[in-house]
PDB file of C-alpha atoms in Angstrom:
ATOM      1  CA  UNK A  30      29.354 -38.714  97.153  1.00 57.00           C
ATOM      2  CA  UNK A  31      30.973 -41.214  99.526  1.00 56.00           C
ATOM      3  CA  UNK A  32      30.635 -43.943  96.906  1.00 62.00           C
ATOM      4  CA  UNK A  33      32.218 -41.734  94.246  1.00 60.00           C
ATOM      5  CA  UNK A  34      35.110 -40.864  96.578  1.00 63.00           C
ATOM      6  CA  UNK A  35      35.718 -44.544  97.281  1.00 67.00           C
ATOM      7  CA  UNK A  36      35.549 -45.321  93.574  1.00 63.00           C
ATOM      8  CA  UNK A  37      38.075 -42.566  92.869  1.00 66.00           C
ATOM      9  CA  UNK A  38      40.466 -43.923  95.513  1.00 70.00           C
ATOM     10  CA  UNK A  39      40.042 -47.420  94.109  1.00 71.00           C
ATOM     11  CA  UNK A  40      40.847 -46.254  90.572  1.00 72.00           C
ATOM     12  CA  UNK A  41      43.934 -44.372  91.781  1.00 78.00           C
ATOM     13  CA  UNK A  42      45.117 -47.411  93.728  1.00 76.00           C
ATOM     14  CA  UNK A  43      44.589 -49.631  90.692  1.00 80.00           C
ATOM     15  CA  UNK A  44      46.563 -47.236  88.482  1.00 83.00           C
ATOM     16  CA  UNK A  45      49.403 -47.103  91.002  1.00 80.00           C
ATOM     17  CA  UNK A  46      49.556 -50.902  91.202  1.00 84.00           C
ATOM     18  CA  UNK A  47      49.458 -51.172  87.419  1.00 84.00           C
ATOM     19  CA  UNK A  48      52.350 -48.734  87.141  1.00 85.00           C
ATOM     20  CA  UNK A  49      54.370 -50.630  89.776  1.00 78.00           C
ATOM     21  CA  UNK A  50      53.762 -53.949  88.048  1.00 82.00           C
ATOM     22  CA  UNK A  51      54.810 -52.447  84.710  1.00 84.00           C
ATOM     23  CA  UNK A  52      58.004 -51.078  86.251  1.00 80.00           C
ATOM     24  CA  UNK A  53      58.740 -54.443  87.877  1.00 74.00           C
ATOM     25  CA  UNK A  54      58.346 -56.178  84.508  1.00 78.00           C
ATOM     26  CA  UNK A  55      60.640 -53.643  82.834  1.00 80.00           C
ATOM     27  CA  UNK A  56      63.307 -54.161  85.508  1.00 75.00           C
ATOM     28  CA  UNK A  57      63.046 -57.927  86.021  1.00 79.00           C
ATOM     29  CA  UNK A  58      62.469 -59.129  82.465  1.00 82.00           C
ATOM     30  CA  UNK A  59      66.042 -58.438  81.215  1.00 82.00           C
ATOM     31  CA  UNK A  60      67.411 -60.370  84.210  1.00 82.00           C
ATOM     32  CA  UNK A  61      65.089 -63.329  83.582  1.00 86.00           C
ATOM     33  CA  UNK A  62      65.915 -63.235  79.869  1.00 86.00           C
ATOM     34  CA  UNK A  63      69.623 -63.362  80.672  1.00 87.00           C
ATOM     35  CA  UNK A  64      69.145 -66.305  83.066  1.00 87.00           C
ATOM     36  CA  UNK A  65      67.083 -68.350  80.595  1.00 89.00           C
ATOM     37  CA  UNK A  66      69.563 -67.754  77.787  1.00 88.00           C
ATOM     38  CA  UNK A  67      72.391 -68.856  80.064  1.00 88.00           C
ATOM     39  CA  UNK A  68      70.723 -72.269  80.278  1.00 88.00           C
ATOM     40  CA  UNK A  69      70.360 -72.854  76.523  1.00 88.00           C
ATOM     41  CA  UNK A  70      72.504 -74.121  73.710  1.00 85.00           C
ATOM     42  CA  UNK A  71      73.778 -71.795  71.037  1.00 83.00           C
ATOM     43  CA  UNK A  72      71.262 -73.152  68.573  1.00 83.00           C
ATOM     44  CA  UNK A  73      68.357 -72.487  70.940  1.00 84.00           C
ATOM     45  CA  UNK A  74      69.599 -69.036  71.800  1.00 82.00           C
ATOM     46  CA  UNK A  75      69.783 -67.916  68.173  1.00 81.00           C
ATOM     47  CA  UNK A  76      66.752 -69.894  67.072  1.00 82.00           C
ATOM     48  CA  UNK A  77      64.314 -68.555  69.679  1.00 82.00           C
ATOM     49  CA  UNK A  78      65.959 -66.252  72.224  1.00 81.00           C
ATOM     50  CA  UNK A  79      62.680 -65.412  73.970  1.00 82.00           C
ATOM     51  CA  UNK A  80      61.514 -68.964  74.670  1.00 82.00           C
ATOM     52  CA  UNK A  81      62.285 -71.140  77.666  1.00 82.00           C
ATOM     53  CA  UNK A  82      65.113 -73.658  77.172  1.00 85.00           C
ATOM     54  CA  UNK A  83      64.060 -77.158  76.167  1.00 82.00           C
ATOM     55  CA  UNK A  84      66.829 -78.519  78.387  1.00 84.00           C
ATOM     56  CA  UNK A  85      68.193 -76.618  81.364  1.00 86.00           C
ATOM     57  CA  UNK A  86      71.964 -76.659  80.891  1.00 86.00           C
ATOM     58  CA  UNK A  87      73.197 -75.767  84.364  1.00 88.00           C
ATOM     59  CA  UNK A  88      76.671 -76.913  83.345  1.00 90.00           C
ATOM     60  CA  UNK A  89      77.055 -73.621  81.474  1.00 88.00           C
ATOM     61  CA  UNK A  90      77.644 -71.960  84.859  1.00 89.00           C
ATOM     62  CA  UNK A  91      80.373 -74.491  85.635  1.00 89.00           C
ATOM     63  CA  UNK A  92      81.994 -73.858  82.277  1.00 86.00           C
ATOM     64  CA  UNK A  93      81.947 -70.102  82.833  1.00 86.00           C
ATOM     65  CA  UNK A  94      83.410 -70.525  86.316  1.00 88.00           C
ATOM     66  CA  UNK A  95      86.233 -72.760  85.077  1.00 86.00           C
ATOM     67  CA  UNK A  96      87.017 -70.413  82.176  1.00 83.00           C
ATOM     68  CA  UNK A  97      88.076 -67.658  84.541  1.00 81.00           C
ATOM     69  CA  UNK A  98      84.939 -66.284  86.185  1.00 85.00           C
ATOM     70  CA  UNK A  99      86.028 -67.832  89.489  1.00 85.00           C
ATOM     71  CA  UNK A 100      89.268 -65.834  89.468  1.00 88.00           C
ATOM     72  CA  UNK A 101      87.452 -62.699  88.343  1.00 89.00           C
ATOM     73  CA  UNK A 102      84.936 -63.059  91.173  1.00 89.00           C
ATOM     74  CA  UNK A 103      87.693 -63.498  93.762  1.00 89.00           C
ATOM     75  CA  UNK A 104      89.501 -60.385  92.531  1.00 91.00           C
ATOM     76  CA  UNK A 105      86.313 -58.293  92.362  1.00 92.00           C
ATOM     77  CA  UNK A 106      85.086 -59.415  95.800  1.00 92.00           C
ATOM     78  CA  UNK A 107      88.448 -58.674  97.444  1.00 93.00           C
ATOM     79  CA  UNK A 108      88.809 -55.327  95.711  1.00 94.00           C
ATOM     80  CA  UNK A 109      85.202 -54.269  96.349  1.00 94.00           C
ATOM     81  CA  UNK A 110      85.228 -55.213 100.030  1.00 94.00           C
ATOM     82  CA  UNK A 111      88.578 -53.603 100.817  1.00 96.00           C
ATOM     83  CA  UNK A 112      87.951 -50.440  98.774  1.00 96.00           C
ATOM     84  CA  UNK A 113      84.489 -49.962 100.275  1.00 96.00           C
ATOM     85  CA  UNK A 114      85.716 -50.538 103.829  1.00 96.00           C
ATOM     86  CA  UNK A 115      88.617 -48.092 103.497  1.00 96.00           C
ATOM     87  CA  UNK A 116      86.419 -45.514 101.761  1.00 96.00           C
ATOM     88  CA  UNK A 117      83.759 -45.730 104.478  1.00 95.00           C
ATOM     89  CA  UNK A 118      86.244 -45.367 107.333  1.00 95.00           C
ATOM     90  CA  UNK A 119      88.138 -42.434 105.820  1.00 94.00           C
ATOM     91  CA  UNK A 120      84.969 -40.665 104.670  1.00 93.00           C
ATOM     92  CA  UNK A 121      83.124 -41.091 107.966  1.00 94.00           C
ATOM     93  CA  UNK A 122      86.065 -39.748 109.942  1.00 92.00           C
ATOM     94  CA  UNK A 123      86.518 -36.848 107.488  1.00 90.00           C
ATOM     95  CA  UNK A 124      82.806 -35.981 107.603  1.00 90.00           C
ATOM     96  CA  UNK A 125      82.918 -36.033 111.396  1.00 91.00           C
ATOM     97  CA  UNK A 126      85.865 -33.653 111.438  1.00 87.00           C
ATOM     98  CA  UNK A 127      84.259 -31.300 108.925  1.00 86.00           C
ATOM     99  CA  UNK A 128      80.943 -31.111 110.795  1.00 87.00           C
ATOM    100  CA  UNK A 129      81.554 -31.714 114.498  1.00 82.00           C
ATOM    101  CA  UNK A 130      85.044 -30.353 115.155  1.00 80.00           C
ATOM    102  CA  UNK A 131      86.080 -26.703 115.073  1.00 79.00           C
ATOM    103  CA  UNK A 132      89.300 -26.761 113.089  1.00 75.00           C
ATOM    104  CA  UNK A 133      91.090 -23.925 111.272  1.00 76.00           C
ATOM    105  CA  UNK A 134      90.181 -23.537 107.609  1.00 74.00           C
ATOM    106  CA  UNK A 135      87.259 -25.930 108.037  1.00 74.00           C
ATOM    107  CA  UNK A 136      85.348 -24.440 105.106  1.00 78.00           C
ATOM    108  CA  UNK A 137      88.450 -24.504 102.908  1.00 80.00           C
ATOM    109  CA  UNK A 138      89.027 -28.191 103.623  1.00 79.00           C
ATOM    110  CA  UNK A 139      85.376 -28.878 102.840  1.00 79.00           C
ATOM    111  CA  UNK A 140      85.650 -27.132  99.469  1.00 81.00           C
ATOM    112  CA  UNK A 141      88.866 -29.012  98.634  1.00 80.00           C
ATOM    113  CA  UNK A 142      87.326 -32.383  99.473  1.00 79.00           C
ATOM    114  CA  UNK A 143      84.108 -31.711  97.605  1.00 77.00           C
ATOM    115  CA  UNK A 144      86.054 -30.352  94.623  1.00 78.00           C
ATOM    116  CA  UNK A 145      86.992 -33.957  93.988  1.00 75.00           C
ATOM    117  CA  UNK A 146      83.424 -34.468  92.785  1.00 76.00           C
ATOM    118  CA  UNK A 147      84.215 -32.290  89.770  1.00 79.00           C
ATOM    119  CA  UNK A 148      87.297 -34.292  88.756  1.00 77.00           C
ATOM    120  CA  UNK A 149      86.379 -36.678  85.960  1.00 78.00           C
ATOM    121  CA  UNK A 150      88.441 -39.890  86.049  1.00 81.00           C
ATOM    122  CA  UNK A 151      89.074 -39.721  82.291  1.00 82.00           C
ATOM    123  CA  UNK A 152      90.862 -36.380  82.694  1.00 82.00           C
ATOM    124  CA  UNK A 153      93.433 -37.896  85.056  1.00 84.00           C
ATOM    125  CA  UNK A 154      94.093 -41.130  83.171  1.00 89.00           C
ATOM    126  CA  UNK A 155      97.347 -40.197  81.416  1.00 88.00           C
ATOM    127  CA  UNK A 156      99.131 -38.666  84.436  1.00 90.00           C
ATOM    128  CA  UNK A 157      97.861 -41.494  86.652  1.00 91.00           C
ATOM    129  CA  UNK A 158      99.191 -44.158  84.294  1.00 91.00           C
ATOM    130  CA  UNK A 159     102.608 -42.491  84.188  1.00 92.00           C
ATOM    131  CA  UNK A 160     102.607 -42.046  87.973  1.00 92.00           C
ATOM    132  CA  UNK A 161     101.621 -45.641  88.682  1.00 92.00           C
ATOM    133  CA  UNK A 162     104.203 -46.968  86.236  1.00 91.00           C
ATOM    134  CA  UNK A 163     106.902 -44.885  87.940  1.00 93.00           C
ATOM    135  CA  UNK A 164     105.864 -46.130  91.403  1.00 92.00           C
ATOM    136  CA  UNK A 165     105.503 -49.757  90.361  1.00 90.00           C
ATOM    137  CA  UNK A 166     101.755 -49.762  91.024  1.00 91.00           C
ATOM    138  CA  UNK A 167     100.636 -50.362  87.453  1.00 91.00           C
ATOM    139  CA  UNK A 168      98.941 -53.729  86.898  1.00 89.00           C
ATOM    140  CA  UNK A 169      98.743 -54.459  90.633  1.00 91.00           C
ATOM    141  CA  UNK A 170      95.891 -55.145  93.003  1.00 93.00           C
ATOM    142  CA  UNK A 171      97.110 -52.415  95.350  1.00 93.00           C
ATOM    143  CA  UNK A 172      97.092 -49.866  92.517  1.00 93.00           C
ATOM    144  CA  UNK A 173      93.442 -50.576  91.725  1.00 94.00           C
ATOM    145  CA  UNK A 174      92.635 -50.397  95.426  1.00 95.00           C
ATOM    146  CA  UNK A 175      94.112 -46.889  95.628  1.00 94.00           C
ATOM    147  CA  UNK A 176      92.155 -45.731  92.579  1.00 94.00           C
ATOM    148  CA  UNK A 177      88.857 -47.196  93.730  1.00 94.00           C
ATOM    149  CA  UNK A 178      89.246 -45.655  97.159  1.00 94.00           C
ATOM    150  CA  UNK A 179      90.489 -42.206  96.153  1.00 91.00           C
ATOM    151  CA  UNK A 180      87.786 -41.521  93.571  1.00 91.00           C
ATOM    152  CA  UNK A 181      84.944 -42.611  95.868  1.00 92.00           C
ATOM    153  CA  UNK A 182      85.927 -40.591  98.950  1.00 92.00           C
ATOM    154  CA  UNK A 183      84.649 -37.141  97.800  1.00 91.00           C
ATOM    155  CA  UNK A 184      81.137 -38.375  96.999  1.00 90.00           C
ATOM    156  CA  UNK A 185      80.967 -40.428 100.195  1.00 93.00           C
ATOM    157  CA  UNK A 186      82.123 -37.490 102.304  1.00 91.00           C
ATOM    158  CA  UNK A 187      79.529 -35.301 100.586  1.00 89.00           C
ATOM    159  CA  UNK A 188      76.645 -37.581 101.612  1.00 89.00           C
ATOM    160  CA  UNK A 189      77.947 -38.283 105.125  1.00 90.00           C
ATOM    161  CA  UNK A 190      78.662 -34.636 105.828  1.00 88.00           C
ATOM    162  CA  UNK A 191      75.140 -33.643 104.776  1.00 87.00           C
ATOM    163  CA  UNK A 192      73.700 -36.261 107.108  1.00 88.00           C
ATOM    164  CA  UNK A 193      75.914 -35.434 110.098  1.00 88.00           C
ATOM    165  CA  UNK A 194      75.125 -31.724 109.844  1.00 86.00           C
ATOM    166  CA  UNK A 195      71.598 -32.475 110.996  1.00 85.00           C
ATOM    167  CA  UNK A 196      72.580 -34.588 114.000  1.00 85.00           C
ATOM    168  CA  UNK A 197      71.986 -32.753 117.316  1.00 86.00           C
ATOM    169  CA  UNK A 198      75.130 -31.255 118.783  1.00 83.00           C
ATOM    170  CA  UNK A 199      73.828 -31.888 122.280  1.00 86.00           C
ATOM    171  CA  UNK A 200      75.045 -35.464 122.038  1.00 85.00           C
ATOM    172  CA  UNK A 201      78.622 -34.244 121.511  1.00 82.00           C
ATOM    173  CA  UNK A 202      78.347 -31.937 124.509  1.00 83.00           C
ATOM    174  CA  UNK A 203      76.901 -34.695 126.676  1.00 85.00           C
ATOM    175  CA  UNK A 204      79.697 -37.057 125.650  1.00 84.00           C
ATOM    176  CA  UNK A 205      82.299 -34.398 126.406  1.00 83.00           C
ATOM    177  CA  UNK A 206      80.804 -33.808 129.857  1.00 83.00           C
ATOM    178  CA  UNK A 207      80.986 -37.550 130.511  1.00 82.00           C
ATOM    179  CA  UNK A 208      84.674 -37.457 129.654  1.00 84.00           C
ATOM    180  CA  UNK A 209      84.522 -39.112 126.245  1.00 81.00           C
ATOM    181  CA  UNK A 210      87.301 -38.286 123.803  1.00 84.00           C
ATOM    182  CA  UNK A 211      86.704 -37.197 120.213  1.00 84.00           C
ATOM    183  CA  UNK A 212      87.443 -40.707 119.001  1.00 85.00           C
ATOM    184  CA  UNK A 213      85.089 -42.279 121.540  1.00 88.00           C
ATOM    185  CA  UNK A 214      82.328 -39.821 120.600  1.00 88.00           C
ATOM    186  CA  UNK A 215      82.765 -40.697 116.954  1.00 89.00           C
ATOM    187  CA  UNK A 216      82.842 -44.478 117.342  1.00 90.00           C
ATOM    188  CA  UNK A 217      80.215 -44.851 120.067  1.00 88.00           C
ATOM    189  CA  UNK A 218      77.730 -42.078 119.285  1.00 88.00           C
ATOM    190  CA  UNK A 219      78.035 -40.312 115.936  1.00 89.00           C
ATOM    191  CA  UNK A 220      78.832 -43.352 113.780  1.00 90.00           C
ATOM    192  CA  UNK A 221      75.949 -45.474 115.177  1.00 89.00           C
ATOM    193  CA  UNK A 222      73.572 -42.533 114.669  1.00 89.00           C
ATOM    194  CA  UNK A 223      74.782 -42.257 111.073  1.00 89.00           C
ATOM    195  CA  UNK A 224      74.181 -45.895 110.146  1.00 88.00           C
ATOM    196  CA  UNK A 225      71.420 -45.101 107.598  1.00 86.00           C
ATOM    197  CA  UNK A 226      73.776 -42.979 105.494  1.00 89.00           C
ATOM    198  CA  UNK A 227      76.601 -45.452 106.073  1.00 90.00           C
ATOM    199  CA  UNK A 228      74.407 -48.252 104.686  1.00 87.00           C
ATOM    200  CA  UNK A 229      73.464 -46.068 101.715  1.00 87.00           C
ATOM    201  CA  UNK A 230      77.049 -45.214 100.834  1.00 91.00           C
ATOM    202  CA  UNK A 231      78.096 -48.845 101.264  1.00 91.00           C
ATOM    203  CA  UNK A 232      75.532 -49.905  98.662  1.00 88.00           C
ATOM    204  CA  UNK A 233      76.541 -47.106  96.286  1.00 89.00           C
ATOM    205  CA  UNK A 234      80.264 -47.793  96.667  1.00 93.00           C
ATOM    206  CA  UNK A 235      79.851 -51.548  96.308  1.00 92.00           C
ATOM    207  CA  UNK A 236      77.833 -51.071  93.117  1.00 89.00           C
ATOM    208  CA  UNK A 237      80.384 -48.641  91.709  1.00 92.00           C
ATOM    209  CA  UNK A 238      83.416 -50.754  92.616  1.00 94.00           C
ATOM    210  CA  UNK A 239      81.837 -53.999  91.450  1.00 93.00           C
ATOM    211  CA  UNK A 240      80.858 -52.610  88.035  1.00 90.00           C
ATOM    212  CA  UNK A 241      83.841 -50.303  87.462  1.00 91.00           C
ATOM    213  CA  UNK A 242      85.379 -50.906  84.045  1.00 91.00           C
ATOM    214  CA  UNK A 243      87.554 -47.965  82.973  1.00 90.00           C
ATOM    215  CA  UNK A 244      90.301 -48.195  85.619  1.00 92.00           C
ATOM    216  CA  UNK A 245      90.247 -51.996  85.638  1.00 91.00           C
ATOM    217  CA  UNK A 246      90.746 -52.070  81.861  1.00 90.00           C
ATOM    218  CA  UNK A 247      93.461 -49.413  81.604  1.00 91.00           C
ATOM    219  CA  UNK A 248      95.460 -50.191  84.744  1.00 91.00           C
ATOM    220  CA  UNK A 249      95.647 -53.976  84.237  1.00 86.00           C
ATOM    221  CA  UNK A 250      97.071 -56.067  81.427  1.00 80.00           C
ATOM    222  CA  UNK A 251      95.454 -59.438  82.073  1.00 67.00           C
ATOM    223  CA  UNK A 252      98.087 -60.886  84.411  1.00 63.00           C
ATOM    224  CA  UNK A 253      95.817 -62.170  87.178  1.00 74.00           C
ATOM    225  CA  UNK A 254      94.263 -58.955  88.491  1.00 84.00           C
ATOM    226  CA  UNK A 255      91.333 -58.697  86.098  1.00 87.00           C
ATOM    227  CA  UNK A 256      88.006 -57.761  87.662  1.00 90.00           C
ATOM    228  CA  UNK A 257      84.663 -59.198  86.594  1.00 89.00           C
ATOM    229  CA  UNK A 258      83.699 -56.526  84.000  1.00 89.00           C
ATOM    230  CA  UNK A 259      87.064 -56.719  82.238  1.00 89.00           C
ATOM    231  CA  UNK A 260      87.251 -60.484  82.610  1.00 86.00           C
ATOM    232  CA  UNK A 261      83.791 -60.992  81.133  1.00 85.00           C
ATOM    233  CA  UNK A 262      84.637 -58.756  78.182  1.00 82.00           C
ATOM    234  CA  UNK A 263      87.825 -60.759  77.617  1.00 80.00           C
ATOM    235  CA  UNK A 264      85.904 -64.029  77.929  1.00 78.00           C
ATOM    236  CA  UNK A 265      83.376 -62.819  75.358  1.00 76.00           C
ATOM    237  CA  UNK A 266      86.154 -62.082  72.879  1.00 73.00           C
ATOM    238  CA  UNK A 267      87.626 -65.565  73.399  1.00 68.00           C
ATOM    239  CA  UNK A 268      84.278 -67.391  73.425  1.00 58.00           C
ATOM    240  CA  UNK A 269      82.351 -65.374  70.891  1.00 60.00           C
ATOM    241  CA  UNK A 270      80.490 -68.472  69.714  1.00 65.00           C
ATOM    242  CA  UNK A 271      79.553 -69.678  73.211  1.00 79.00           C
ATOM    243  CA  UNK A 272      77.086 -67.003  74.196  1.00 82.00           C
ATOM    244  CA  UNK A 273      75.231 -69.117  76.818  1.00 86.00           C
ATOM    245  CA  UNK A 274      78.502 -69.464  78.738  1.00 86.00           C
ATOM    246  CA  UNK A 275      79.012 -65.709  78.535  1.00 85.00           C
ATOM    247  CA  UNK A 276      75.454 -65.133  79.745  1.00 86.00           C
ATOM    248  CA  UNK A 277      76.126 -67.492  82.653  1.00 88.00           C
ATOM    249  CA  UNK A 278      79.115 -65.380  83.636  1.00 88.00           C
ATOM    250  CA  UNK A 279      76.988 -62.237  83.435  1.00 87.00           C
ATOM    251  CA  UNK A 280      74.354 -63.807  85.687  1.00 88.00           C
ATOM    252  CA  UNK A 281      76.995 -64.656  88.297  1.00 87.00           C
ATOM    253  CA  UNK A 282      78.285 -61.091  88.077  1.00 86.00           C
ATOM    254  CA  UNK A 283      74.844 -59.493  88.492  1.00 84.00           C
ATOM    255  CA  UNK A 284      73.349 -61.788  91.149  1.00 84.00           C
ATOM    256  CA  UNK A 285      75.380 -60.531  94.166  1.00 84.00           C
ATOM    257  CA  UNK A 286      74.435 -56.907  93.455  1.00 81.00           C
ATOM    258  CA  UNK A 287      70.746 -57.748  93.073  1.00 80.00           C
ATOM    259  CA  UNK A 288      70.766 -59.583  96.413  1.00 82.00           C
ATOM    260  CA  UNK A 289      72.666 -56.747  98.102  1.00 79.00           C
ATOM    261  CA  UNK A 290      70.219 -54.110  96.927  1.00 75.00           C
ATOM    262  CA  UNK A 291      67.140 -56.053  98.011  1.00 76.00           C
ATOM    263  CA  UNK A 292      68.657 -56.744 101.436  1.00 76.00           C
ATOM    264  CA  UNK A 293      69.685 -53.117 102.006  1.00 72.00           C
ATOM    265  CA  UNK A 294      66.942 -51.264 100.137  1.00 68.00           C
ATOM    266  CA  UNK A 295      65.205 -50.009 103.319  1.00 67.00           C
ATOM    267  CA  UNK A 296      68.401 -48.483 104.701  1.00 65.00           C
ATOM    268  CA  UNK A 297      69.431 -47.280 101.259  1.00 60.00           C
ATOM    269  CA  UNK A 298      66.297 -45.174 100.699  1.00 61.00           C
ATOM    270  CA  UNK A 299      66.270 -43.853 104.254  1.00 61.00           C
ATOM    271  CA  UNK A 300      69.927 -42.843 104.218  1.00 57.00           C
ATOM    272  CA  UNK A 301      69.792 -41.330 100.741  1.00 56.00           C
ATOM    273  CA  UNK A 302      66.775 -39.211 101.689  1.00 58.00           C
ATOM    274  CA  UNK A 303      68.535 -38.054 104.831  1.00 53.00           C
ATOM    275  CA  UNK A 304      71.851 -37.360 103.147  1.00 49.00           C
ATOM    276  CA  UNK A 305      70.656 -35.549 100.037  1.00 48.00           C
ATOM    277  CA  UNK A 306      67.509 -33.931 101.351  1.00 47.00           C
ATOM    278  CA  UNK A 307      69.133 -31.965 104.164  1.00 48.00           C
TER     279      UNK A 307
END
């Protein structure tokens, strides 16, 4: 019986490992395929797209960078970093107020904030375009920054609020007894205790802002504020015959997000489980 039990555990472990390897292949193969095709010539790409390149053309990355990817990366990095930072600060402070401070109409404010989750961006496109044109924000970096921040705050508050609800209130009382203000309690106690969910929302917001296409396409007209997704689409239309160069640009666009996820995956899973599961 002991031998059979061990055999059963061994079979289950083997099946689990086989499933994990299969999932890894499914996830990693498209990335590897894109990298190898970025290092080929057009003839090689169309002749045998699934083979390794006969000559590794690293200059394709330089060509893609010089054809505008460098400017697109700078715009996307600046926009992603600023939008994520502002979203995190506003959302963390809002979640703290909605969970740790007794304010009038607390539940009403919570419903209003979370109602933003039900607002689809496509529904607001026409009035937003007219509003931004009237305010001089259309086709500007600051206009995109406002959009990226405003539409990410409700979801971020939702996750942070769920996480902070489970934090012990004794820490607030102890801080108050020690003479700490609300701001000091937030910055020195609650925010450090909420770092798992903060890390999770940072990853989610960075991914969303980095890959966002709809706002970047509609609210810009190609005058120097194009983000990576829009810029790559424009580059593909201009270099339709130079697919390896386009693939090189796609690799440069995807690589930072892959690195970010692998670096933050431990905090991401922990924070997401704490924020959604409570």
